[in-house]
Coordinates of C-alpha atoms in Angstrom, one line a residue:
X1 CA 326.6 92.0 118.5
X2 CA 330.5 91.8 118.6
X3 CA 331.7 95.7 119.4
X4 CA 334.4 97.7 121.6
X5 CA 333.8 99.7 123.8
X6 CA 334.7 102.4 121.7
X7 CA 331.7 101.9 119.5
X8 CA 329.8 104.5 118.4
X9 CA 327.0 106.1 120.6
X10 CA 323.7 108.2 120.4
X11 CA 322.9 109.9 124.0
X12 CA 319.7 110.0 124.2
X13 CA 319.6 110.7 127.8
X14 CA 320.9 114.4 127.6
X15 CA 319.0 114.8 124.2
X16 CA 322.1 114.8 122.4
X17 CA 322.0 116.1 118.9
X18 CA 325.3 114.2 117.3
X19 CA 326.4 110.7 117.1
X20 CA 330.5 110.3 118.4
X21 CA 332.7 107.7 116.6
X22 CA 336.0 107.1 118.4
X23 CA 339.0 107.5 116.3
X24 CA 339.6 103.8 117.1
X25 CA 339.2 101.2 114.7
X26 CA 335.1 99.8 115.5
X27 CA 334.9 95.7 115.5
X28 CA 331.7 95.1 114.2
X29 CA 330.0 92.0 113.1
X30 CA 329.6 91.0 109.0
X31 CA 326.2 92.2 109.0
X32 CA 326.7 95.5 110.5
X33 CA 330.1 96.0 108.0
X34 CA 328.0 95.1 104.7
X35 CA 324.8 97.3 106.3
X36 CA 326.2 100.6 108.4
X37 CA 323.0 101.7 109.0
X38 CA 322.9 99.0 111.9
X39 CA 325.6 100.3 113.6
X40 CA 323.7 103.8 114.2
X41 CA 319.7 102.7 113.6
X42 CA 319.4 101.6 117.1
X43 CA 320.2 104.9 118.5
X44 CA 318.6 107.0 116.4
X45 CA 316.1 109.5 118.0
X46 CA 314.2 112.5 117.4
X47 CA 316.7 115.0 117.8
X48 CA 319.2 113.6 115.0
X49 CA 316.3 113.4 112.2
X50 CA 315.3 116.9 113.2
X51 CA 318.8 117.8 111.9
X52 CA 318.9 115.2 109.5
X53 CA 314.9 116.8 108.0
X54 CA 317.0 119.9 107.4
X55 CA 319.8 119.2 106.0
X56 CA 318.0 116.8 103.3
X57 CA 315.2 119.3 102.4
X58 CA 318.3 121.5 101.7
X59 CA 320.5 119.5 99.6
X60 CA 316.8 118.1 97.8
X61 CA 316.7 122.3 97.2
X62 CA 320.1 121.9 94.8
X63 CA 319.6 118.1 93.8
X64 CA 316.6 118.8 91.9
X65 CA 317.9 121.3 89.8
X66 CA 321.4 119.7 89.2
X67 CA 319.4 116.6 88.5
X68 CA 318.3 118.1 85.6
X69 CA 321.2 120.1 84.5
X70 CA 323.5 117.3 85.1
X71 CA 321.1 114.6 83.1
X72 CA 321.1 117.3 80.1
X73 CA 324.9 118.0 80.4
X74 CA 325.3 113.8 79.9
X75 CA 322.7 114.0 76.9
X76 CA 320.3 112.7 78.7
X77 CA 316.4 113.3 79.4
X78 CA 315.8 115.9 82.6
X79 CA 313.4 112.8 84.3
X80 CA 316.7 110.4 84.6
X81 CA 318.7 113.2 86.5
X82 CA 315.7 113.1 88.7
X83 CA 315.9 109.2 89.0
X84 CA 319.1 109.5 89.6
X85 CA 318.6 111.6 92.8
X86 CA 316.1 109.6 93.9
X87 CA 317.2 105.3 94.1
X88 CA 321.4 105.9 94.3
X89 CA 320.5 107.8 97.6
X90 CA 318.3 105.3 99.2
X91 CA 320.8 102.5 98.4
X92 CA 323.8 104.3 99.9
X93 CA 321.9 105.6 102.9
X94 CA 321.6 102.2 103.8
X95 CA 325.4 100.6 102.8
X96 CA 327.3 103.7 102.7
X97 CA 329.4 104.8 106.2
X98 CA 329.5 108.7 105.4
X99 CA 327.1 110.6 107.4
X100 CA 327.4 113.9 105.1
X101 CA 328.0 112.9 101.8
X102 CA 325.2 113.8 99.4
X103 CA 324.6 111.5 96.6
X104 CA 323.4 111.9 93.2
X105 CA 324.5 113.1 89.8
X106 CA 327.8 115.0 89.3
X107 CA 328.9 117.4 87.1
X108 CA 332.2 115.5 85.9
X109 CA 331.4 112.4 85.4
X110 CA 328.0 113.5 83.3
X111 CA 330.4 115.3 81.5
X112 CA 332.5 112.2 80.6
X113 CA 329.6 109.8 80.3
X114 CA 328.5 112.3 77.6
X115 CA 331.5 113.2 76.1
X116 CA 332.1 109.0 75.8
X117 CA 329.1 107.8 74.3
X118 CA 328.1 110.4 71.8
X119 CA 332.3 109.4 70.3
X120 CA 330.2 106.2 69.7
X121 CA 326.7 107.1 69.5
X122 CA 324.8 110.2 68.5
X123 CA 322.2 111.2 71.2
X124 CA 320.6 113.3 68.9
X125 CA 320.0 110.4 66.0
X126 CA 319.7 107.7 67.8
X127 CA 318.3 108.5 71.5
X128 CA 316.9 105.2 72.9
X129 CA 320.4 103.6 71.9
X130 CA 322.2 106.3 73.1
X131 CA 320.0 106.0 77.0
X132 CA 320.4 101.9 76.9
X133 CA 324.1 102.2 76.8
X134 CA 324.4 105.2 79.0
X135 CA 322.4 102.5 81.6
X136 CA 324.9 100.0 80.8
X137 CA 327.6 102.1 81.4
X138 CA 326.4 102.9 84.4
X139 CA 326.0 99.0 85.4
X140 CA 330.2 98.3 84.2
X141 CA 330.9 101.7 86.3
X142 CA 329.2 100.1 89.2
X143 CA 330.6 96.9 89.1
X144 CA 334.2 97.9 88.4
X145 CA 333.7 100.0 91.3
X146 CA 332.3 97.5 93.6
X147 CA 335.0 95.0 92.2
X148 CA 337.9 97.5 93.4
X149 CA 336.3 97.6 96.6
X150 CA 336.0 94.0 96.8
X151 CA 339.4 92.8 96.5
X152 CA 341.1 95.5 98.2
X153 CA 342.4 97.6 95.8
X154 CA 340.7 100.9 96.3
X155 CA 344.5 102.3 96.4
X156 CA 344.2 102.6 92.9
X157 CA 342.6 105.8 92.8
X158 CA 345.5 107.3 94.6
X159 CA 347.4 107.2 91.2
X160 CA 345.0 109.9 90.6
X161 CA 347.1 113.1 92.0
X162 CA 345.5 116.6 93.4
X163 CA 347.6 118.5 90.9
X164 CA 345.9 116.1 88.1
X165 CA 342.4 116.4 89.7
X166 CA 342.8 120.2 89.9
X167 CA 343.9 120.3 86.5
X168 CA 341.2 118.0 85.1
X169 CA 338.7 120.0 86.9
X170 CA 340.1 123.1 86.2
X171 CA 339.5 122.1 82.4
X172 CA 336.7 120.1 82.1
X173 CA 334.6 123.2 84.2
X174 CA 335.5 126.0 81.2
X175 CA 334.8 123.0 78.0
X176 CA 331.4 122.5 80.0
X177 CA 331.0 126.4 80.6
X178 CA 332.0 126.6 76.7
X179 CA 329.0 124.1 76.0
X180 CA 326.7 125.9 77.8
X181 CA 327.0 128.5 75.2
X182 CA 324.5 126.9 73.5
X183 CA 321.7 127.7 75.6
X184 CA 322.7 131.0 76.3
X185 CA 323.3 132.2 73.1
X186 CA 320.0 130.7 71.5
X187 CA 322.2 128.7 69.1
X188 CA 320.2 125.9 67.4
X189 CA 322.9 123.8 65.4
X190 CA 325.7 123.4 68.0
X191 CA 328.8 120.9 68.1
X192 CA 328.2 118.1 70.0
X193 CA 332.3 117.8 70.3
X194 CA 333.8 118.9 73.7
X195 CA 337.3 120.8 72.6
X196 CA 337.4 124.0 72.4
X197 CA 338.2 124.7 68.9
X198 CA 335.0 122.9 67.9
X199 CA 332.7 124.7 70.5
X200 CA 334.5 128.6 69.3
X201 CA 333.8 127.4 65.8
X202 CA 330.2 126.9 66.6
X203 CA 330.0 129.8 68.2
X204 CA 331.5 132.3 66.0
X205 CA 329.7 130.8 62.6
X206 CA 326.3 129.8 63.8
X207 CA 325.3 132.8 65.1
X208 CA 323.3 135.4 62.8
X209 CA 326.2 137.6 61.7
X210 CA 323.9 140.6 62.3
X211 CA 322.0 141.8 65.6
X212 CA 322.4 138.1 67.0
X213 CA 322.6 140.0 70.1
X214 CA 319.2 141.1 70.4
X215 CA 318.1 137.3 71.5
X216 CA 320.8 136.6 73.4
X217 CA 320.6 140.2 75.6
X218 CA 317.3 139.1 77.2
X219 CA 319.3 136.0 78.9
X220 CA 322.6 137.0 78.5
X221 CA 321.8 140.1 80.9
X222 CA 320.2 138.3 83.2
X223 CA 322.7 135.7 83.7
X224 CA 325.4 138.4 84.1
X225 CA 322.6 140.4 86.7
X226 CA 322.2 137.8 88.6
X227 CA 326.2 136.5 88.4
X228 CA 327.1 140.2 89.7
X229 CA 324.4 139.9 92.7
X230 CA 325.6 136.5 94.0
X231 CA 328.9 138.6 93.8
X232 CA 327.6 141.6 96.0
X233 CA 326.1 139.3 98.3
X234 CA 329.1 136.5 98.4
X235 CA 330.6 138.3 101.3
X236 CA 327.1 138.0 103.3
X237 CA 326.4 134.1 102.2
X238 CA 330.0 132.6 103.5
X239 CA 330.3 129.2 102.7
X240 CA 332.5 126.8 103.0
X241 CA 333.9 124.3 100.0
X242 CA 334.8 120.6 101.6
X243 CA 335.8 117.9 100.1
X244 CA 333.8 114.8 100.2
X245 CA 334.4 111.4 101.6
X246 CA 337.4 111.5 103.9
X247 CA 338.1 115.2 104.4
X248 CA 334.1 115.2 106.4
X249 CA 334.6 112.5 108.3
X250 CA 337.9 113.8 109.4
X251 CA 335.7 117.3 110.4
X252 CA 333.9 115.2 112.8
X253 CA 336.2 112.5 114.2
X254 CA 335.5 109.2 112.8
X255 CA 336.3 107.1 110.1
X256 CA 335.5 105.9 106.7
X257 CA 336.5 102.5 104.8
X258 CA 337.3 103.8 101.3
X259 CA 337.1 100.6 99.9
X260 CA 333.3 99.7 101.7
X261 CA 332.8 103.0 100.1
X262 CA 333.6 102.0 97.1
X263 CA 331.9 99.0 97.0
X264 CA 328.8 101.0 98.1
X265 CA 328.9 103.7 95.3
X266 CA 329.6 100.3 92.9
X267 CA 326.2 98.7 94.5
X268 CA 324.5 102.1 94.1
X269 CA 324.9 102.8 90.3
X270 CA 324.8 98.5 89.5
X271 CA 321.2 98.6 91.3
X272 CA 320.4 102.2 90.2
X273 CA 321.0 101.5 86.1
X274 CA 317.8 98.9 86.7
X275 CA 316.0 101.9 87.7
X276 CA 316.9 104.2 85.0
X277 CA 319.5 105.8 86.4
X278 CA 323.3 107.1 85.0
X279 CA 326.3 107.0 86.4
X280 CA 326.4 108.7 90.5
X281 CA 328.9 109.6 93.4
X282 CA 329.3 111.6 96.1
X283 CA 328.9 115.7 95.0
X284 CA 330.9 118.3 96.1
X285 CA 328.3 120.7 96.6
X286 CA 325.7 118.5 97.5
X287 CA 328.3 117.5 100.3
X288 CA 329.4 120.7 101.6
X289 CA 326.2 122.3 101.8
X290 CA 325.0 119.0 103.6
X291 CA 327.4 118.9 106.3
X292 CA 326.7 122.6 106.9
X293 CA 323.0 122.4 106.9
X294 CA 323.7 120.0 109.9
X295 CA 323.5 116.1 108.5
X296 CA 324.0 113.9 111.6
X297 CA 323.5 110.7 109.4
X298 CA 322.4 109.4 106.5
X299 CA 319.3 109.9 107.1
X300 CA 319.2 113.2 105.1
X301 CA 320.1 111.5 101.8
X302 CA 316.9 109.6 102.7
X303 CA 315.1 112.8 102.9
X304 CA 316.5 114.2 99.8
X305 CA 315.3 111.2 97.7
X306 CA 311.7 111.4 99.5
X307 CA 311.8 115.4 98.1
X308 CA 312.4 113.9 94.9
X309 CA 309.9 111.2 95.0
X310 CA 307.6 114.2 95.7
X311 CA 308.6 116.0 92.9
X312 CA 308.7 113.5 90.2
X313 CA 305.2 112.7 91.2
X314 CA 303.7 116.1 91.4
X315 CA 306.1 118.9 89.9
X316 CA 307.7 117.5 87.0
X317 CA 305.4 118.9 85.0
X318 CA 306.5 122.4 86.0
X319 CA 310.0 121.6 84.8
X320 CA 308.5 121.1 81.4
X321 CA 308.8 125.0 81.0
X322 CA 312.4 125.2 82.7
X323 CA 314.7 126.9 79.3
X324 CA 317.8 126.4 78.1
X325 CA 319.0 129.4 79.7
X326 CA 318.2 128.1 83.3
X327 CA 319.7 124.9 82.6
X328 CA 323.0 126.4 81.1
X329 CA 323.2 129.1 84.2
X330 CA 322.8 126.5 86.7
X331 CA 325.6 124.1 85.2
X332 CA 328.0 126.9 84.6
X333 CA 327.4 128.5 88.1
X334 CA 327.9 124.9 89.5
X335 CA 331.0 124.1 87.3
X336 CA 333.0 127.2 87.9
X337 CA 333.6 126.6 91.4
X338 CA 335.9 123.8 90.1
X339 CA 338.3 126.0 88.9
X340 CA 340.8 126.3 91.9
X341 CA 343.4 129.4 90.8
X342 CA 344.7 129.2 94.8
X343 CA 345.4 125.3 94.5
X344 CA 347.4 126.3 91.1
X345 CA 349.6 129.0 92.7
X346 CA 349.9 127.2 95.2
X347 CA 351.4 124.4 93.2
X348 CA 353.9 126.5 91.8
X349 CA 355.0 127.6 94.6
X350 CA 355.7 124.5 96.0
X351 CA 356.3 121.8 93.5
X352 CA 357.0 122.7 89.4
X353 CA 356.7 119.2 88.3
X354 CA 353.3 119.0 90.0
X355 CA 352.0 122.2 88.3
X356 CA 352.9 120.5 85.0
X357 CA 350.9 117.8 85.5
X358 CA 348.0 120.0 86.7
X359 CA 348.8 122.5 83.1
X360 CA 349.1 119.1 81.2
X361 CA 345.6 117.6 82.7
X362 CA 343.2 121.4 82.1
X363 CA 344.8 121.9 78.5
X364 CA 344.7 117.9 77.8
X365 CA 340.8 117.8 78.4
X366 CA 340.7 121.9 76.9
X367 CA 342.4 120.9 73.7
X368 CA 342.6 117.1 73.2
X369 CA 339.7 115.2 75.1
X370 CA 338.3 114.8 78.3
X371 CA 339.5 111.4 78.3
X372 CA 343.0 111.8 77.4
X373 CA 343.6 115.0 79.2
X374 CA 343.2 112.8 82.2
X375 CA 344.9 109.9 81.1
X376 CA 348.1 112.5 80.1
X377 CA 347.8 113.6 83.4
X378 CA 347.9 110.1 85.3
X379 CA 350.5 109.1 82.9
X380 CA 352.6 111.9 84.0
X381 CA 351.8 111.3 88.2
X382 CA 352.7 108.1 87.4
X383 CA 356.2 108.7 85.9
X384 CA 356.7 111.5 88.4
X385 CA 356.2 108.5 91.1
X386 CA 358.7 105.9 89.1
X387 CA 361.1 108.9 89.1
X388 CA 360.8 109.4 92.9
X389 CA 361.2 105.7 93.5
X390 CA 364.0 105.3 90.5
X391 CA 365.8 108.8 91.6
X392 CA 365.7 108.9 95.4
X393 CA 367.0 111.6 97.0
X394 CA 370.8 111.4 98.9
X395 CA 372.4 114.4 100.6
X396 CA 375.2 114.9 102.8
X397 CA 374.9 115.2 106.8
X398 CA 376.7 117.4 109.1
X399 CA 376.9 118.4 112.6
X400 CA 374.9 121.2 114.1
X401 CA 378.1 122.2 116.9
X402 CA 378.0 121.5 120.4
X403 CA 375.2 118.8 119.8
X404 CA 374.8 115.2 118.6
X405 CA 372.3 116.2 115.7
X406 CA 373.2 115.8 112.1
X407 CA 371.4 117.2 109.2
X408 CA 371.8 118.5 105.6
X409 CA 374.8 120.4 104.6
X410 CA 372.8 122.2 102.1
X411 CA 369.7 123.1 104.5
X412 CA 371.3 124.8 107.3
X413 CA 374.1 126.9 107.4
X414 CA 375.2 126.3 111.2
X415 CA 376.0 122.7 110.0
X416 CA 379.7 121.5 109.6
X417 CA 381.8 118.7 108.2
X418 CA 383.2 116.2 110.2
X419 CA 387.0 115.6 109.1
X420 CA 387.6 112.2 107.7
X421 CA 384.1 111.5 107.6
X422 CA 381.3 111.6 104.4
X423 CA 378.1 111.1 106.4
X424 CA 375.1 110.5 103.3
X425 CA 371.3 110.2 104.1
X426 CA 369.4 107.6 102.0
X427 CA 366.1 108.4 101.8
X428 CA 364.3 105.7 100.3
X429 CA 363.7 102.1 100.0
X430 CA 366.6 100.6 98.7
X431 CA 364.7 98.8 95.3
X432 CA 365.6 96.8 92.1
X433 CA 364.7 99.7 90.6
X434 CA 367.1 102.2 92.2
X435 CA 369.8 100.0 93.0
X436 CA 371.9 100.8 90.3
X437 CA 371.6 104.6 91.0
X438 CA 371.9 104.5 94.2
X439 CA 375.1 102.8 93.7
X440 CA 377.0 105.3 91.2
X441 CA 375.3 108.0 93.5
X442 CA 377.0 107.3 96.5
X443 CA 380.2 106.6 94.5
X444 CA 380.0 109.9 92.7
X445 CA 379.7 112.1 96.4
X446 CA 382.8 109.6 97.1
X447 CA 384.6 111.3 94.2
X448 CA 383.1 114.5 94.6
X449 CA 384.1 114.5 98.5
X450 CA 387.6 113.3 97.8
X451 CA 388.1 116.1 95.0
X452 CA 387.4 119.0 97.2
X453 CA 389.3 117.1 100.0
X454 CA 392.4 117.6 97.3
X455 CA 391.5 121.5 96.7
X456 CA 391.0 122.4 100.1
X457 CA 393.9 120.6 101.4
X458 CA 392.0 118.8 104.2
X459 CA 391.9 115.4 106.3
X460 CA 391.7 112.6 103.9
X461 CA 388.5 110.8 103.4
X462 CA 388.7 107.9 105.7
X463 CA 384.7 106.4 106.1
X464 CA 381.8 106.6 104.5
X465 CA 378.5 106.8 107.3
X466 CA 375.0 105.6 105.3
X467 CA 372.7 106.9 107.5
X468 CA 369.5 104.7 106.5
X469 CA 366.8 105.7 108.7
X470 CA 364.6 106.4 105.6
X471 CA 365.5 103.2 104.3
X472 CA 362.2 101.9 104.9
X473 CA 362.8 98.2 102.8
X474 CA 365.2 95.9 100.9
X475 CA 365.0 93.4 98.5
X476 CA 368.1 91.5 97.2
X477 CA 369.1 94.1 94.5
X478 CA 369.6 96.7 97.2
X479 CA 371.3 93.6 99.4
X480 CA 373.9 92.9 96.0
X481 CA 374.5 96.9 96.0
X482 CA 375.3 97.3 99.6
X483 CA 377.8 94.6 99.1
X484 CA 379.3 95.5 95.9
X485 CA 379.7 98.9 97.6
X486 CA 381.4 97.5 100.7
X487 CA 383.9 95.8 98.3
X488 CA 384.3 98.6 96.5
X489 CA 385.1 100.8 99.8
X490 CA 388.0 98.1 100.7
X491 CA 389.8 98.5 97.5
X492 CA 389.5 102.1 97.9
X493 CA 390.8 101.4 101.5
X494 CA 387.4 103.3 102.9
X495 CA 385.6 101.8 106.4
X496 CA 381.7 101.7 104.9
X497 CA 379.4 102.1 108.0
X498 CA 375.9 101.5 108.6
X499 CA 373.7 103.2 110.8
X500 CA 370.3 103.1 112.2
X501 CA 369.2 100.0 109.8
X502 CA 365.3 99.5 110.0
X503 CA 364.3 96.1 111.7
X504 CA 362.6 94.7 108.8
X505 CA 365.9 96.0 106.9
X506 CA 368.1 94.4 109.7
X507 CA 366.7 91.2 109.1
X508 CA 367.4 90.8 105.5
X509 CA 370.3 91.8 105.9
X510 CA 371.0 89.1 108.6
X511 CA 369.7 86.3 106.6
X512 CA 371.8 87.1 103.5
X513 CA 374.7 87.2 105.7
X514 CA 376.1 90.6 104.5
X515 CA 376.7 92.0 107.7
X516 CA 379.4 89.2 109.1
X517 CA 381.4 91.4 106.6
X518 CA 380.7 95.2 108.8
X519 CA 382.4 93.1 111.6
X520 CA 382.0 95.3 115.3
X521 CA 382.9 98.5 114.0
X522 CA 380.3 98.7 111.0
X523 CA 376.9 99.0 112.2
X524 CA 375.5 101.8 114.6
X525 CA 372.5 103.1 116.4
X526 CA 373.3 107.1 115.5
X527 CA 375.6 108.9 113.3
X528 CA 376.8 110.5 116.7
X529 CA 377.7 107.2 118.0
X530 CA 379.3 105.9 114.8
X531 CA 381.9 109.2 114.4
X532 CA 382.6 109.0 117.9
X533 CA 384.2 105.1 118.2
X534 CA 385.1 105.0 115.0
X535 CA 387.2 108.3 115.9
X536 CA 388.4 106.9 118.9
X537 CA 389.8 103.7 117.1
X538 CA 391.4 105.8 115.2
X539 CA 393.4 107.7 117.9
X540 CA 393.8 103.9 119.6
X541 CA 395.9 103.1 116.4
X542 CA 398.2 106.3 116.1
X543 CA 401.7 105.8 117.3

């Protein structure tokens, strides 16, 4: 077997509960990268399962009755939820690299599932139709999944933002808490559609006009009883909301391949749909309380689905008698926690156009759909990243006194201009696609600079400095530009000056021959370095 010497280890020897990963990137051979379990089954002992027995009769405590909820809340029979938590985890434990994530149904994409294939289908009309294509859905999901994962292009899902995934969830929680209304109320005749208008309507005309309260206080009173004693008690039950995937494995030092894990969530729900399973991933609860309960590896997942086996052999029938109510209390109570008010404030605070596209993803899916509430969203993430790249930022440098640093004029107030000199910041790659703006930008602080030069009766302008340490890339449009600007500097009778080109930037720009034209006193290590000989060539030349 082809590892370093960083490679995980088990010890054994000191009855060691935890397995360490290094930080370091782990060589392992084909077999052991398509199967992870092989890179921890050899050291596996008795100490790790005990923690492993735990933490997966815990999560099987919450997968069971999220199985169910989840399977209804995607219009499907309770028994498939419960499928669902039983193959998917068995699969992943074996292909998956995350030691705490807890598989199984999730709340969101049941939601979606649902929301999709009653648009096309209506589960309560046609029912075997509606669970055949909820199965093939679940086998496209898995191999478009696996597919990304396979060619490398996992980097996809990155186009879905946090301010978009808070708003989406944010959204999608209240139209599911909405739907829930159902059960809780003891409304027969509901609306199957998922906006808010439609779900209000049902519940303001199909409810007896008169005394419809009397049913629903029995359930309504003991969902808000037992709401308000989870409340009381929330400060004496601390726990702790972690994201899944990544933001574990980070927790305890080691690494995960997103796209293996994508191709092993893709595996999972192509193999699972055979099985009579929908559409699974990684939960967030199922996680967090998995990690907490002490998971060492995967191993718990394995447990979980053996819980389930258990139950789908010799308790279903109990579930038979499991109302409405439950169903609805446990779906809302799970769905709620996705609204993030502290993420949203925080957004605010920080960055307006990203708490637009979080407003525009919850009242898309509140108003709109679920569907295109998120695709609004990633439509707007994705022209907030063209602008970025289109609209780069520039800013003007000075110099912080009595020391060679240079930063924004506008950031700190000790900074001061250097006479003769516009020193601007580029701080972006230098594109096709913001060429052009770059271009009039640093022309227009040219203008600007020599305007207030005229008003405040100072030196004249005599160089411009590009400071392109953030220039991370070129391609020829930003090699044209840097030339058209250099000949547009000369007939202005400006010295343009380059400094602190990136290699891969300095070779371009070597190959295209632009730089014969900066001659000695054009390219520079430091702004520092730069003002200071180009100053003293300046002196050199005065009579």
């Amino acid at each position: 077997m082809n590892t370093s010497s960083e490679q995980a280890v088990a010890a054994s020897s000191d009855n060691s509960d935890y397995i360490t990963i290094s930080t370091e990137t782990i060589r392992t051979s084909p077999l052991e990268y398509v199967f992870p379990i092989l890179q921890w089954a050899p050291t596996y002992n008795l100490a790790l399962f005990r923690s492993d027995l735990i933490a997966g009769l815990t999560i099987a405590s919450l997968a069971i009755p999220q199985g169910i909820s989840y399977a209804k809340l995607a219009n499907l029979p309770p028994v498939i939820g419960l499928y669902s938590s039983f193959v998917p985890p068995l699969i992943y434990s074996v292909l998956g690299s995350s030691r705490h994530i807890g598989i199984g149904p999730v709340s969101i994409a049941s939601l979606v599932m649902g929301t999709m294939l009653n648009e096309e289908v209506s589960f309560a009309k046609e029912r075997d139709l509606y669970t055949k294509l909820a199965f093939r859905a679940t086998l496209f999901a898995g191999i478009f999944q696996a597919s990304l994962g396979f060619f490398r292009l996992g980097f996809i899902i990155d186009f879905l933002s946090k301010a978009t995934l808070i708003g989406f969830m944010a959204g999608s929680a209240v139209i599911v808490s909405l739907q829930q209304l159902k059960g809780l109320l003891g409304i027969t005749h509901f609306t199957s559609e998922m906006q808010i208008f439609p779900v209000m309507e049902s519940v303001l005309t199909k409810m007896k006009p008169r005394l419809f309260w009397v049913s629903a206080a029995a359930p309504l009173t003991s969902v808000i009883l037992s709401t308000l004693l989870i409340f009381l008690l929330k400060s004496h039950v601390p726990t702790e909301g972690i994201a899944v995937g990544r933001t574990l494995a980070s927790l305890q030092d080691y690494q995960i391949d997103g796209n293996k894990e994508m191709m092993a969530i893709g595996v999972m729900n192509m193999v699972g749909c055979f099985f009579s399973c929908y559409i699974t991933s990684g939960s967030f609860s199922r996680s967090a309380i998995n990690y907490n309960a002490g998971a060492k590896t995967t191993v718990s997942n394995i447990v979980m689905a053996a819980a389930v086996l258990v139950t789908l052999f010799f308790l279903l029938p109990l579930f038979y008698y499991t109302t409405n109510l439950i169903l609805s209390a446990i779906i809302i109570t799970a769905v709620t926690g996705l609204i993030d008010f502290a993420a949203a404030f925080r957004l605010w605070k920080i960055d307006k156009l990203d708490f637009m596209i979080c407003i525009c993803s919850f009242f898309g899916v509140l108003y709109i759909s679920v569907q295109m509430g998120l695709a609004i969203a990633v439509g707007i993430s994705v022209f907030k990243m063209i602008l970025h790249v289109t609209r780069p930022n520039t800013m003007i440098l000075g110099n912080i006194p009595g020391t060679q640093i240079y930063q924004s004029l506008n950031r700190y107030e000790t900074v001061s201009r250097i006479p003769s000199f516009l020193i601007l910041s580029i701080e972006a790659p230098f594109y096709f696609a913001n060429s052009t703006y770059l271009q009039e930008r640093i022309l227009r602080w040219v203008r600007e600079e020599e305007e207030r030069i005229q008003k405040t009766d100072e030196s004249d302008l005599k160089c411009v400095v590009l400071e392109m340490t953030a220039v991370t890339a070129i391609d020829i449009s930003g090699i044209d530009t840097i030339a058209q600007l250099r000949r547009v500097m000369d007939k202005r009778s400006l010295q343009l000056v380059l400094v602190n080109i990136n290699g891969t930037v300095m070779e371009k720009l070597s190959k295209s021959k632009i730089l014969d034209s900066f001659e000695s006193h054009g390219l520079y290590l430091t702004v520092g370095e730069a003002i200071s000989e180009i100053s003293s060539s300046w002196r050199s030349r005065e009579p």
